[in-house]
XYZ file of C-alpha atoms in Angstrom:
151
model
C -5.510 -20.330 -26.334
C -8.015 -18.864 -24.013
C -7.044 -15.952 -22.503
C -9.693 -15.946 -19.891
C -7.173 -18.606 -18.506
C -4.434 -16.345 -17.878
C -4.048 -14.612 -14.745
C -4.229 -10.523 -14.557
C -0.162 -10.655 -14.071
C 0.064 -12.467 -17.235
C -2.139 -10.628 -19.273
C -0.199 -7.534 -17.959
C 2.767 -9.208 -19.226
C 1.693 -9.659 -22.810
C 0.349 -6.104 -22.805
C 3.999 -4.962 -21.474
C 5.258 -6.984 -24.417
C 3.458 -5.549 -26.588
C 4.538 -2.175 -25.471
C 7.407 -2.999 -25.928
C 7.627 -4.398 -29.380
C 5.683 -1.050 -30.387
C 8.539 0.953 -28.658
C 11.075 -0.606 -30.930
C 8.696 -0.692 -34.251
C 8.331 -4.567 -34.392
C 5.159 -5.794 -36.016
C 5.339 -8.972 -33.726
C 5.892 -10.043 -30.109
C 8.636 -12.513 -30.048
C 9.963 -14.586 -26.751
C 12.497 -11.873 -25.887
C 9.638 -9.276 -25.499
C 7.505 -11.722 -23.211
C 10.687 -12.935 -20.978
C 11.487 -8.974 -20.645
C 8.133 -8.379 -19.490
C 8.004 -11.183 -16.876
C 11.330 -10.037 -15.490
C 10.346 -6.309 -15.643
C 7.121 -6.723 -14.470
C 5.461 -4.901 -11.116
C 4.729 -6.720 -8.615
C 5.685 -10.058 -10.399
C 7.163 -13.536 -9.392
C 9.309 -13.516 -12.493
C 12.338 -11.610 -11.433
C 11.797 -12.983 -7.893
C 12.149 -16.762 -8.821
C 15.414 -15.837 -10.610
C 16.843 -14.143 -7.913
C 16.292 -17.489 -5.752
C 18.300 -19.026 -8.584
C 20.992 -16.555 -7.688
C 20.353 -14.923 -11.700
C 21.699 -11.326 -11.656
C 18.379 -10.416 -12.526
C 19.780 -6.564 -13.714
C 21.842 -8.508 -15.910
C 19.731 -10.838 -17.368
C 17.446 -8.119 -18.178
C 19.914 -6.131 -19.838
C 20.666 -8.793 -22.066
C 17.067 -9.606 -22.904
C 16.540 -5.823 -23.727
C 19.433 -5.986 -26.196
C 17.769 -8.869 -27.900
C 14.630 -6.865 -28.302
C 16.679 -3.899 -29.423
C 18.507 -6.306 -32.190
C 15.062 -6.891 -33.782
C 14.381 -5.274 -37.229
C 11.959 -2.712 -36.768
C 9.307 -1.547 -39.684
C 6.769 1.162 -38.941
C 4.241 -0.494 -37.038
C 0.493 0.723 -37.593
C -1.225 1.556 -34.401
C -3.073 -1.350 -33.448
C -1.137 -3.923 -35.664
C 0.901 -5.821 -33.473
C 1.043 -9.318 -33.857
C 1.769 -12.735 -31.886
C 4.700 -14.382 -33.108
C 3.783 -18.401 -33.813
C 6.809 -18.971 -31.444
C 5.046 -16.902 -28.577
C 1.874 -18.638 -29.568
C 3.063 -22.039 -28.946
C 4.476 -20.497 -25.877
C 1.544 -19.419 -24.508
C -0.256 -22.556 -25.253
C 2.575 -24.720 -23.793
C 1.869 -22.303 -20.727
C -1.632 -23.311 -20.625
C -1.034 -27.081 -21.024
C 1.901 -26.871 -18.029
C -0.768 -24.870 -15.584
C -3.332 -27.721 -16.272
C -0.439 -30.443 -15.396
C 0.196 -28.527 -12.087
C -3.686 -28.990 -11.721
C -3.607 -25.078 -11.903
C -6.701 -23.234 -12.600
C -5.185 -20.243 -14.556
C -1.784 -19.411 -16.699
C 0.156 -17.358 -14.598
C 4.024 -15.708 -15.171
C 5.553 -18.858 -13.880
C 3.990 -21.029 -15.941
C 4.890 -18.561 -18.885
C 8.752 -18.962 -17.889
C 8.449 -22.513 -17.673
C 7.414 -22.598 -21.197
C 10.270 -20.129 -22.550
C 12.760 -22.088 -20.732
C 11.443 -25.532 -22.128
C 11.161 -24.464 -25.687
C 13.152 -21.003 -26.018
C 14.144 -19.414 -29.797
C 17.532 -19.352 -30.780
C 17.927 -15.798 -29.197
C 16.515 -16.592 -25.751
C 18.342 -19.923 -25.694
C 21.879 -17.820 -25.812
C 20.382 -15.481 -23.038
C 19.498 -18.553 -20.816
C 22.665 -20.604 -21.433
C 24.663 -17.448 -20.291
C 22.748 -17.163 -17.116
C 22.529 -20.936 -16.825
C 18.936 -20.895 -16.499
C 17.800 -24.221 -16.777
C 14.409 -26.079 -15.899
C 15.467 -27.962 -12.792
C 16.749 -25.181 -11.400
C 13.875 -23.102 -11.896
C 11.231 -25.622 -10.904
C 13.347 -25.639 -7.400
C 13.193 -22.304 -6.803
C 9.565 -21.805 -7.973
C 8.459 -24.509 -5.627
C 10.397 -22.636 -2.598
C 8.460 -19.567 -3.425
C 4.880 -21.147 -4.524
C 4.863 -23.852 -1.845
C 2.206 -26.215 -2.314
C -0.361 -23.236 -3.217
C -2.156 -23.569 -6.723
C -3.204 -20.952 -8.953
C -7.186 -20.741 -8.154
């Protein structure tokens, strides 16, 4: 995974996920931290895509935040929050998705697609509850993004 290939918004989402993990005394960033970050991000495309899909974004954010709150917390040393193996896999998959779409950089929509394709058990339940599936996601993303590439 090459962080230089991530857009500013993707890097901001990772930072927000890290802050959320620290706030909840989690030792590592999990998928629910990352999903919440791409939904809650100011000026990000994540919430816009979910709205286009007909998802109640406020309820989705609430449910994801509940999942974050249910994670075990155990005092974290400053600067000692790690990326879980699942999130590492998601980020690598997002990079692969970007490449297959002929995008030069990994954007938040690539991260969301990777989460939808390979959710952990907590996130899987939330996606099912909100009827978030890959075909509908891809359709909404295409409607918002059009044929533009991330360059």
